[in-house]
mmCIF file of C-alpha atoms in Angstrom:
data_model
loop_
_atom_site.group_PDB
_atom_site.id
_atom_site.type_symbol
_atom_site.label_atom_id
_atom_site.label_comp_id
_atom_site.label_asym_id
_atom_site.label_seq_id
_atom_site.Cartn_x
_atom_site.Cartn_y
_atom_site.Cartn_z
ATOM 1 C CA UNK A 1 0.915 -24.476 11.093
ATOM 2 C CA UNK A 2 3.079 -23.493 8.141
ATOM 3 C CA UNK A 3 2.998 -25.332 4.834
ATOM 4 C CA UNK A 4 4.832 -25.126 1.546
ATOM 5 C CA UNK A 5 3.034 -23.176 -1.146
ATOM 6 C CA UNK A 6 1.425 -25.266 -3.831
ATOM 7 C CA UNK A 7 -1.986 -23.849 -4.642
ATOM 8 C CA UNK A 8 -3.544 -23.562 -8.069
ATOM 9 C CA UNK A 9 -2.581 -20.658 -10.311
ATOM 10 C CA UNK A 10 -5.130 -17.817 -10.229
ATOM 11 C CA UNK A 11 -6.959 -17.054 -13.434
ATOM 12 C CA UNK A 12 -5.344 -14.369 -15.570
ATOM 13 C CA UNK A 13 -6.704 -12.823 -18.747
ATOM 14 C CA UNK A 14 -5.702 -14.402 -22.049
ATOM 15 C CA UNK A 15 -3.448 -11.521 -23.030
ATOM 16 C CA UNK A 16 -1.302 -12.314 -19.987
ATOM 17 C CA UNK A 17 -1.399 -16.086 -20.367
ATOM 18 C CA UNK A 18 0.269 -15.960 -23.754
ATOM 19 C CA UNK A 19 3.256 -14.254 -22.122
ATOM 20 C CA UNK A 20 3.679 -16.977 -19.502
ATOM 21 C CA UNK A 21 6.721 -19.147 -20.102
ATOM 22 C CA UNK A 22 9.276 -21.315 -18.391
ATOM 23 C CA UNK A 23 11.551 -19.678 -15.889
ATOM 24 C CA UNK A 24 15.021 -19.453 -17.428
ATOM 25 C CA UNK A 25 18.154 -19.180 -15.329
ATOM 26 C CA UNK A 26 21.584 -17.817 -16.157
ATOM 27 C CA UNK A 27 24.735 -19.869 -15.626
ATOM 28 C CA UNK A 28 25.314 -18.042 -12.330
ATOM 29 C CA UNK A 29 21.877 -19.047 -11.002
ATOM 30 C CA UNK A 30 20.075 -15.728 -11.484
ATOM 31 C CA UNK A 31 16.863 -15.288 -13.492
ATOM 32 C CA UNK A 32 17.869 -14.630 -17.086
ATOM 33 C CA UNK A 33 15.788 -11.425 -17.278
ATOM 34 C CA UNK A 34 17.996 -9.626 -14.745
ATOM 35 C CA UNK A 35 20.756 -7.367 -16.108
ATOM 36 C CA UNK A 36 23.988 -9.357 -16.449
ATOM 37 C CA UNK A 37 25.660 -6.912 -14.032
ATOM 38 C CA UNK A 38 23.909 -8.778 -11.204
ATOM 39 C CA UNK A 39 26.755 -11.303 -11.396
ATOM 40 C CA UNK A 40 29.227 -8.609 -10.273
ATOM 41 C CA UNK A 41 27.386 -7.932 -7.011
ATOM 42 C CA UNK A 42 29.331 -9.201 -4.008
ATOM 43 C CA UNK A 43 26.765 -8.882 -1.218
ATOM 44 C CA UNK A 44 25.656 -12.488 -0.528
ATOM 45 C CA UNK A 45 22.244 -11.354 0.771
ATOM 46 C CA UNK A 46 21.574 -9.352 -2.398
ATOM 47 C CA UNK A 47 22.693 -12.274 -4.563
ATOM 48 C CA UNK A 48 20.468 -14.718 -2.706
ATOM 49 C CA UNK A 49 17.376 -12.522 -2.932
ATOM 50 C CA UNK A 50 18.062 -11.668 -6.587
ATOM 51 C CA UNK A 51 18.098 -15.390 -7.380
ATOM 52 C CA UNK A 52 14.519 -15.625 -6.084
ATOM 53 C CA UNK A 53 13.011 -12.785 -8.133
ATOM 54 C CA UNK A 54 10.181 -13.916 -10.386
ATOM 55 C CA UNK A 55 7.949 -12.270 -12.948
ATOM 56 C CA UNK A 56 4.192 -12.802 -12.672
ATOM 57 C CA UNK A 57 1.675 -11.728 -15.325
ATOM 58 C CA UNK A 58 -0.485 -8.847 -14.099
ATOM 59 C CA UNK A 59 -3.261 -7.461 -16.250
ATOM 60 C CA UNK A 60 -4.593 -3.950 -15.605
ATOM 61 C CA UNK A 61 -6.574 -1.771 -17.962
ATOM 62 C CA UNK A 62 -5.301 -2.416 -21.478
ATOM 63 C CA UNK A 63 -1.925 -3.503 -20.206
ATOM 64 C CA UNK A 64 -0.320 -6.754 -19.205
ATOM 65 C CA UNK A 65 3.008 -6.540 -17.390
ATOM 66 C CA UNK A 66 5.270 -9.401 -16.377
ATOM 67 C CA UNK A 67 5.726 -8.048 -12.880
ATOM 68 C CA UNK A 68 8.729 -8.718 -10.662
ATOM 69 C CA UNK A 69 8.513 -9.777 -7.050
ATOM 70 C CA UNK A 70 9.826 -12.255 -4.503
ATOM 71 C CA UNK A 71 7.139 -14.758 -3.536
ATOM 72 C CA UNK A 72 6.894 -16.391 -0.112
ATOM 73 C CA UNK A 73 8.206 -19.915 0.376
ATOM 74 C CA UNK A 74 5.516 -20.576 2.979
ATOM 75 C CA UNK A 75 1.858 -19.765 3.507
ATOM 76 C CA UNK A 76 0.510 -19.108 6.973
ATOM 77 C CA UNK A 77 -2.750 -18.332 8.729
ATOM 78 C CA UNK A 78 -1.510 -14.847 9.593
ATOM 79 C CA UNK A 79 -1.898 -11.825 7.339
ATOM 80 C CA UNK A 80 0.739 -11.747 4.602
ATOM 81 C CA UNK A 81 3.457 -9.122 4.961
ATOM 82 C CA UNK A 82 3.977 -7.218 1.701
ATOM 83 C CA UNK A 83 7.121 -5.141 1.348
ATOM 84 C CA UNK A 84 7.290 -2.133 -0.975
ATOM 85 C CA UNK A 85 10.452 -0.137 -1.687
ATOM 86 C CA UNK A 86 11.431 3.509 -1.952
ATOM 87 C CA UNK A 87 11.752 5.899 -4.892
ATOM 88 C CA UNK A 88 13.529 4.455 -7.926
ATOM 89 C CA UNK A 89 14.514 1.272 -6.141
ATOM 90 C CA UNK A 90 13.626 -2.425 -6.111
ATOM 91 C CA UNK A 91 12.751 -5.381 -3.907
ATOM 92 C CA UNK A 92 16.493 -5.852 -3.291
ATOM 93 C CA UNK A 93 16.161 -3.128 -0.635
ATOM 94 C CA UNK A 94 14.828 -5.930 1.576
ATOM 95 C CA UNK A 95 17.813 -8.279 1.168
ATOM 96 C CA UNK A 96 18.645 -8.225 4.903
ATOM 97 C CA UNK A 97 15.176 -8.020 6.478
ATOM 98 C CA UNK A 98 13.291 -10.390 4.164
ATOM 99 C CA UNK A 99 15.068 -13.591 5.315
ATOM 100 C CA UNK A 100 14.508 -12.648 8.962
ATOM 101 C CA UNK A 101 10.769 -12.306 8.372
ATOM 102 C CA UNK A 102 10.694 -15.663 6.636
ATOM 103 C CA UNK A 103 12.663 -17.276 9.444
ATOM 104 C CA UNK A 104 9.978 -15.997 11.825
ATOM 105 C CA UNK A 105 7.382 -17.922 9.801
ATOM 106 C CA UNK A 106 5.700 -14.941 8.143
ATOM 107 C CA UNK A 107 4.227 -15.187 4.670
ATOM 108 C CA UNK A 108 6.317 -12.443 3.066
ATOM 109 C CA UNK A 109 6.184 -10.818 -0.365
ATOM 110 C CA UNK A 110 8.591 -8.209 -1.755
ATOM 111 C CA UNK A 111 6.939 -6.387 -4.639
ATOM 112 C CA UNK A 112 8.415 -4.038 -7.233
ATOM 113 C CA UNK A 113 6.349 -0.892 -7.805
ATOM 114 C CA UNK A 114 5.363 -0.368 -11.447
ATOM 115 C CA UNK A 115 8.043 1.637 -13.282
ATOM 116 C CA UNK A 116 10.879 0.547 -10.999
ATOM 117 C CA UNK A 117 12.408 -2.775 -10.099
ATOM 118 C CA UNK A 118 12.736 -5.644 -12.567
ATOM 119 C CA UNK A 119 9.362 -5.898 -14.319
ATOM 120 C CA UNK A 120 9.252 -6.187 -18.110
ATOM 121 C CA UNK A 121 8.260 -2.739 -19.381
ATOM 122 C CA UNK A 122 9.298 -3.147 -23.002
ATOM 123 C CA UNK A 123 5.726 -2.189 -23.917
ATOM 124 C CA UNK A 124 5.800 0.781 -21.604
ATOM 125 C CA UNK A 125 2.516 1.536 -19.799
ATOM 126 C CA UNK A 126 1.877 4.835 -18.061
ATOM 127 C CA UNK A 127 3.820 4.929 -14.785
ATOM 128 C CA UNK A 128 1.860 7.656 -13.014
ATOM 129 C CA UNK A 129 0.364 7.284 -9.538
ATOM 130 C CA UNK A 130 -2.971 5.901 -10.782
ATOM 131 C CA UNK A 131 -1.231 3.240 -12.880
ATOM 132 C CA UNK A 132 1.062 2.235 -10.012
ATOM 133 C CA UNK A 133 -1.973 1.885 -7.743
ATOM 134 C CA UNK A 134 -4.031 -0.077 -10.272
ATOM 135 C CA UNK A 135 -1.145 -2.401 -11.116
ATOM 136 C CA UNK A 136 -0.469 -3.174 -7.454
ATOM 137 C CA UNK A 137 -4.174 -3.775 -6.773
ATOM 138 C CA UNK A 138 -4.417 -6.271 -9.617
ATOM 139 C CA UNK A 139 -1.272 -8.051 -8.408
ATOM 140 C CA UNK A 140 -2.787 -8.248 -4.914
ATOM 141 C CA UNK A 141 -6.148 -9.414 -6.260
ATOM 142 C CA UNK A 142 -4.608 -12.092 -8.501
ATOM 143 C CA UNK A 143 -1.968 -13.535 -6.180
ATOM 144 C CA UNK A 144 -1.957 -12.305 -2.575
ATOM 145 C CA UNK A 145 -5.737 -12.367 -2.159
ATOM 146 C CA UNK A 146 -5.847 -11.625 1.600
ATOM 147 C CA UNK A 147 -5.798 -8.381 3.618
ATOM 148 C CA UNK A 148 -2.130 -7.608 4.145
ATOM 149 C CA UNK A 149 0.281 -5.849 6.413
ATOM 150 C CA UNK A 150 1.659 -3.336 3.930
ATOM 151 C CA UNK A 151 5.157 -2.003 4.596
ATOM 152 C CA UNK A 152 6.401 1.151 2.869
ATOM 153 C CA UNK A 153 9.813 2.785 3.392
ATOM 154 C CA UNK A 154 10.577 6.365 2.298
ATOM 155 C CA UNK A 155 8.458 7.153 -0.811
ATOM 156 C CA UNK A 156 7.049 3.642 -0.475
ATOM 157 C CA UNK A 157 5.153 5.025 2.528
ATOM 158 C CA UNK A 158 3.337 7.438 0.201
ATOM 159 C CA UNK A 159 2.566 4.520 -2.125
ATOM 160 C CA UNK A 160 1.218 2.567 0.867
ATOM 161 C CA UNK A 161 -0.976 5.427 2.143
ATOM 162 C CA UNK A 162 -2.397 6.118 -1.324
ATOM 163 C CA UNK A 163 -3.155 2.418 -1.760
ATOM 164 C CA UNK A 164 -4.631 1.900 1.724
ATOM 165 C CA UNK A 165 -7.034 4.834 1.312
ATOM 166 C CA UNK A 166 -8.067 3.718 -2.184
ATOM 167 C CA UNK A 167 -8.355 -0.010 -1.373
ATOM 168 C CA UNK A 168 -8.970 -0.382 2.377
ATOM 169 C CA UNK A 169 -10.269 -3.921 1.864
ATOM 170 C CA UNK A 170 -6.766 -5.015 0.829
ATOM 171 C CA UNK A 171 -4.845 -3.555 3.777
ATOM 172 C CA UNK A 172 -5.159 -4.730 7.378
ATOM 173 C CA UNK A 173 -2.224 -2.805 8.891
ATOM 174 C CA UNK A 174 0.361 -0.292 7.707
ATOM 175 C CA UNK A 175 4.045 -0.071 8.584
ATOM 176 C CA UNK A 176 5.652 3.206 7.456
ATOM 177 C CA UNK A 177 9.455 3.509 7.649
ATOM 178 C CA UNK A 178 11.103 6.965 7.559
ATOM 179 C CA UNK A 179 8.094 8.025 5.548
ATOM 180 C CA UNK A 180 8.397 10.536 2.706
ATOM 181 C CA UNK A 181 4.773 11.698 2.724
ATOM 182 C CA UNK A 182 4.913 15.493 2.960
ATOM 183 C CA UNK A 183 6.544 16.360 -0.357
ATOM 184 C CA UNK A 184 4.216 17.899 -2.937
ATOM 185 C CA UNK A 185 4.800 15.388 -5.697
ATOM 186 C CA UNK A 186 7.720 15.971 -8.035
ATOM 187 C CA UNK A 187 7.278 19.761 -7.875
ATOM 188 C CA UNK A 188 8.842 21.815 -10.662
ATOM 189 C CA UNK A 189 10.198 18.653 -12.287
ATOM 190 C CA UNK A 190 6.700 17.950 -13.607
ATOM 191 C CA UNK A 191 6.789 21.037 -15.833
ATOM 192 C CA UNK A 192 10.394 21.026 -17.019
ATOM 193 C CA UNK A 193 11.225 20.359 -20.698
ATOM 194 C CA UNK A 194 11.536 16.650 -21.458
ATOM 195 C CA UNK A 195 15.135 17.040 -22.568
ATOM 196 C CA UNK A 196 16.093 18.378 -19.135
ATOM 197 C CA UNK A 197 14.034 15.662 -17.439
ATOM 198 C CA UNK A 198 15.982 12.967 -19.301
ATOM 199 C CA UNK A 199 19.268 14.642 -18.377
ATOM 200 C CA UNK A 200 18.281 14.646 -14.704
ATOM 201 C CA UNK A 201 17.164 11.019 -14.823
ATOM 202 C CA UNK A 202 20.424 10.008 -16.512
ATOM 203 C CA UNK A 203 22.290 11.589 -13.586
ATOM 204 C CA UNK A 204 20.045 9.676 -11.183
ATOM 205 C CA UNK A 205 21.533 6.336 -12.187
ATOM 206 C CA UNK A 206 25.167 7.485 -12.098
ATOM 207 C CA UNK A 207 27.493 5.736 -9.674
ATOM 208 C CA UNK A 208 28.761 8.978 -8.049
ATOM 209 C CA UNK A 209 25.218 10.089 -7.202
ATOM 210 C CA UNK A 210 24.221 6.652 -5.881
ATOM 211 C CA UNK A 211 27.436 6.577 -3.893
ATOM 212 C CA UNK A 212 26.640 9.970 -2.350
ATOM 213 C CA UNK A 213 23.042 9.012 -1.551
ATOM 214 C CA UNK A 214 24.297 5.942 0.326
ATOM 215 C CA UNK A 215 26.400 8.143 2.594
ATOM 216 C CA UNK A 216 23.385 10.386 3.241
ATOM 217 C CA UNK A 217 20.956 7.515 3.797
ATOM 218 C CA UNK A 218 23.040 5.187 5.925
ATOM 219 C CA UNK A 219 24.901 5.779 9.159
ATOM 220 C CA UNK A 220 28.571 4.720 9.244
ATOM 221 C CA UNK A 221 28.720 2.836 5.925
ATOM 222 C CA UNK A 222 32.166 1.672 4.778
ATOM 223 C CA UNK A 223 33.635 2.631 1.397
ATOM 224 C CA UNK A 224 33.645 -0.926 0.050
ATOM 225 C CA UNK A 225 30.056 -1.556 1.149
ATOM 226 C CA UNK A 226 28.893 1.737 -0.328
ATOM 227 C CA UNK A 227 30.251 0.858 -3.775
ATOM 228 C CA UNK A 228 28.652 -2.577 -3.800
ATOM 229 C CA UNK A 229 25.373 -1.228 -2.411
ATOM 230 C CA UNK A 230 25.379 1.470 -5.105
ATOM 231 C CA UNK A 231 25.586 -1.293 -7.701
ATOM 232 C CA UNK A 232 22.686 -3.095 -6.032
ATOM 233 C CA UNK A 233 20.643 0.115 -5.909
ATOM 234 C CA UNK A 234 21.118 0.965 -9.586
ATOM 235 C CA UNK A 235 20.810 -2.540 -11.053
ATOM 236 C CA UNK A 236 17.241 -1.948 -12.259
ATOM 237 C CA UNK A 237 18.374 1.298 -13.956
ATOM 238 C CA UNK A 238 20.224 -0.760 -16.561
ATOM 239 C CA UNK A 239 17.033 -1.836 -18.338
ATOM 240 C CA UNK A 240 16.503 0.060 -21.627
ATOM 241 C CA UNK A 241 13.049 1.279 -20.557
ATOM 242 C CA UNK A 242 14.071 2.620 -17.146
ATOM 243 C CA UNK A 243 14.668 6.222 -18.273
ATOM 244 C CA UNK A 244 11.325 6.458 -20.088
ATOM 245 C CA UNK A 245 9.431 4.994 -17.112
ATOM 246 C CA UNK A 246 11.090 7.337 -14.618
ATOM 247 C CA UNK A 247 10.584 10.447 -16.764
ATOM 248 C CA UNK A 248 6.927 9.483 -17.227
ATOM 249 C CA UNK A 249 6.490 9.302 -13.441
ATOM 250 C CA UNK A 250 8.365 12.547 -12.767
ATOM 251 C CA UNK A 251 6.383 14.516 -15.347
ATOM 252 C CA UNK A 252 3.070 13.078 -14.135
ATOM 253 C CA UNK A 253 3.439 14.970 -10.852
ATOM 254 C CA UNK A 254 4.266 12.075 -8.537
ATOM 255 C CA UNK A 255 2.814 11.371 -5.085
ATOM 256 C CA UNK A 256 1.121 14.063 -3.010
ATOM 257 C CA UNK A 257 -0.598 12.235 -0.138
ATOM 258 C CA UNK A 258 -0.552 14.780 2.704
ATOM 259 C CA UNK A 259 -4.326 15.292 2.376
ATOM 260 C CA UNK A 260 -4.919 11.521 2.540
ATOM 261 C CA UNK A 261 -3.109 10.928 5.835
ATOM 262 C CA UNK A 262 -6.132 11.649 8.029
ATOM 263 C CA UNK A 263 -8.224 9.301 5.873
ATOM 264 C CA UNK A 264 -6.137 6.256 6.807
ATOM 265 C CA UNK A 265 -8.313 3.902 8.863
ATOM 266 C CA UNK A 266 -5.802 1.093 9.419
ATOM 267 C CA UNK A 267 -3.700 0.784 12.556
ATOM 268 C CA UNK A 268 -0.228 1.991 11.662
ATOM 269 C CA UNK A 269 3.250 1.382 12.987
ATOM 270 C CA UNK A 270 5.712 4.201 12.231
ATOM 271 C CA UNK A 271 9.399 3.271 12.357
ATOM 272 C CA UNK A 272 12.052 6.007 12.225
ATOM 273 C CA UNK A 273 15.847 6.036 12.233
ATOM 274 C CA UNK A 274 16.938 8.631 14.791
ATOM 275 C CA UNK A 275 19.872 9.765 12.642
ATOM 276 C CA UNK A 276 17.925 10.181 9.383
ATOM 277 C CA UNK A 277 19.732 12.883 7.385
ATOM 278 C CA UNK A 278 17.161 12.930 4.565
ATOM 279 C CA UNK A 279 13.804 13.288 6.349
ATOM 280 C CA UNK A 280 13.655 14.941 9.750
ATOM 281 C CA UNK A 281 12.348 12.871 12.649
ATOM 282 C CA UNK A 282 10.102 15.869 13.394
ATOM 283 C CA UNK A 283 8.063 14.813 10.361
ATOM 284 C CA UNK A 284 7.748 11.372 11.920
ATOM 285 C CA UNK A 285 6.247 12.989 15.026
ATOM 286 C CA UNK A 286 3.923 15.057 12.830
ATOM 287 C CA UNK A 287 2.815 11.904 10.989
ATOM 288 C CA UNK A 288 2.148 10.191 14.299
ATOM 289 C CA UNK A 289 -0.066 13.093 15.352
ATOM 290 C CA UNK A 290 -1.998 13.209 12.071
ATOM 291 C CA UNK A 291 -2.658 9.499 11.605
ATOM 292 C CA UNK A 292 -5.855 8.515 13.436
ATOM 293 C CA UNK A 293 -4.494 5.265 14.907
ATOM 294 C CA UNK A 294 -0.704 5.033 15.016
ATOM 295 C CA UNK A 295 2.264 4.267 17.243
ATOM 296 C CA UNK A 296 5.838 5.364 16.578
ATOM 297 C CA UNK A 297 9.068 3.515 17.318
ATOM 298 C CA UNK A 298 12.523 5.039 16.853
ATOM 299 C CA UNK A 299 15.729 3.148 16.149
ATOM 300 C CA UNK A 300 18.915 4.701 17.600
ATOM 301 C CA UNK A 301 22.168 4.999 15.601
ATOM 302 C CA UNK A 302 20.245 4.511 12.376
ATOM 303 C CA UNK A 303 19.775 6.561 9.228
ATOM 304 C CA UNK A 304 17.091 6.758 6.521
ATOM 305 C CA UNK A 305 16.916 3.040 5.676
ATOM 306 C CA UNK A 306 16.443 1.036 8.888
ATOM 307 C CA UNK A 307 15.509 -2.113 6.956
ATOM 308 C CA UNK A 308 18.961 -2.005 5.347
ATOM 309 C CA UNK A 309 20.943 -0.725 8.305
ATOM 310 C CA UNK A 310 19.134 -2.336 11.260
ATOM 311 C CA UNK A 311 17.268 -5.303 9.765
ATOM 312 C CA UNK A 312 16.982 -7.217 13.048
ATOM 313 C CA UNK A 313 15.243 -4.268 14.733
ATOM 314 C CA UNK A 314 12.817 -3.765 11.847
ATOM 315 C CA UNK A 315 12.044 -7.478 11.548
ATOM 316 C CA UNK A 316 11.435 -7.715 15.305
ATOM 317 C CA UNK A 317 8.947 -4.828 15.207
ATOM 318 C CA UNK A 318 7.034 -6.317 12.264
ATOM 319 C CA UNK A 319 6.959 -9.788 13.839
ATOM 320 C CA UNK A 320 5.669 -8.310 17.115
ATOM 321 C CA UNK A 321 2.935 -6.484 15.192
ATOM 322 C CA UNK A 322 1.792 -9.734 13.584
ATOM 323 C CA UNK A 323 1.953 -11.608 16.871
ATOM 324 C CA UNK A 324 -0.138 -8.942 18.618
ATOM 325 C CA UNK A 325 -2.865 -9.450 16.011
ATOM 326 C CA UNK A 326 -2.668 -13.227 16.470
ATOM 327 C CA UNK A 327 -2.997 -12.893 20.245
ATOM 328 C CA UNK A 328 -6.057 -10.642 19.920
ATOM 329 C CA UNK A 329 -7.696 -13.153 17.554
ATOM 330 C CA UNK A 330 -7.122 -15.976 20.032
ATOM 331 C CA UNK A 331 -8.650 -13.881 22.826
ATOM 332 C CA UNK A 332 -11.754 -13.292 20.708
ATOM 333 C CA UNK A 333 -12.426 -17.015 20.093
ATOM 334 C CA UNK A 334 -15.358 -18.051 22.343
ATOM 335 C CA UNK A 335 -14.738 -20.975 24.712
ATOM 336 C CA UNK A 336 -17.601 -23.365 25.383
#
């Protein structure tokens, strides 16, 4: 039975409580902390999800970050589904799939990884792998509080694997989508002069580059959609701290999880777009072979971002995964 959320607020350290305030909305109905360029976005799904983004106080180490996410409207008895995003992206990646998961009755979170998305990083913490992991763990511990089905697309799959190995108690199942898990961190970028790193990061948020990446990532995208989706994809880049956070991550070495793959204990669903032009489907097969307990499902006529391009297919696979777990639980209940 589903019910509206309304539980008590979890305890947060005092240094976070003093940052808690009323939620302020812009005239257009978006949270006031979002860049004003959000009002120019045409995609109705992106606009609707953007209107639901919140910031929650998360304390980790010596830091407190008002952390952006989309919270579920419902709570359920099933494991919560927690959606990560890819490299230098945000929870808006899930604008098409998120509502389908909610319609299916799943308790669904979309979380921004530290350093990207729409969190308040004015007091910039370190954005290396350890900080991203610690921040996400504290968010889970403070708010989600149940073992989750953790979904990671592209580099988000590396984030998910790193987290699942480090905190197995927090992760019940993994879903990895066109997983970028075999790159050796940020490579030579970690040792380049900072001036060059900033120049490269500045290029990363440019419209031409985002436009080009859309054509590589997605199969058969129209010109008008590509422009609007580029604006969605770079919205978080307009914060004044974005360049510093991204350079900090790049120079820290980034994710290198290939040695952790065989340590994953959770059952894993691998989803792969057959027409992925960024990561070869052969690496999906390799991942399937190396994970101890995994199944792989391919989506035809689909590129690197199935949750953007084929949201119904991705949502159906995740819902089926949750329902399989429910069915097994029912079977295990003794009958007297």
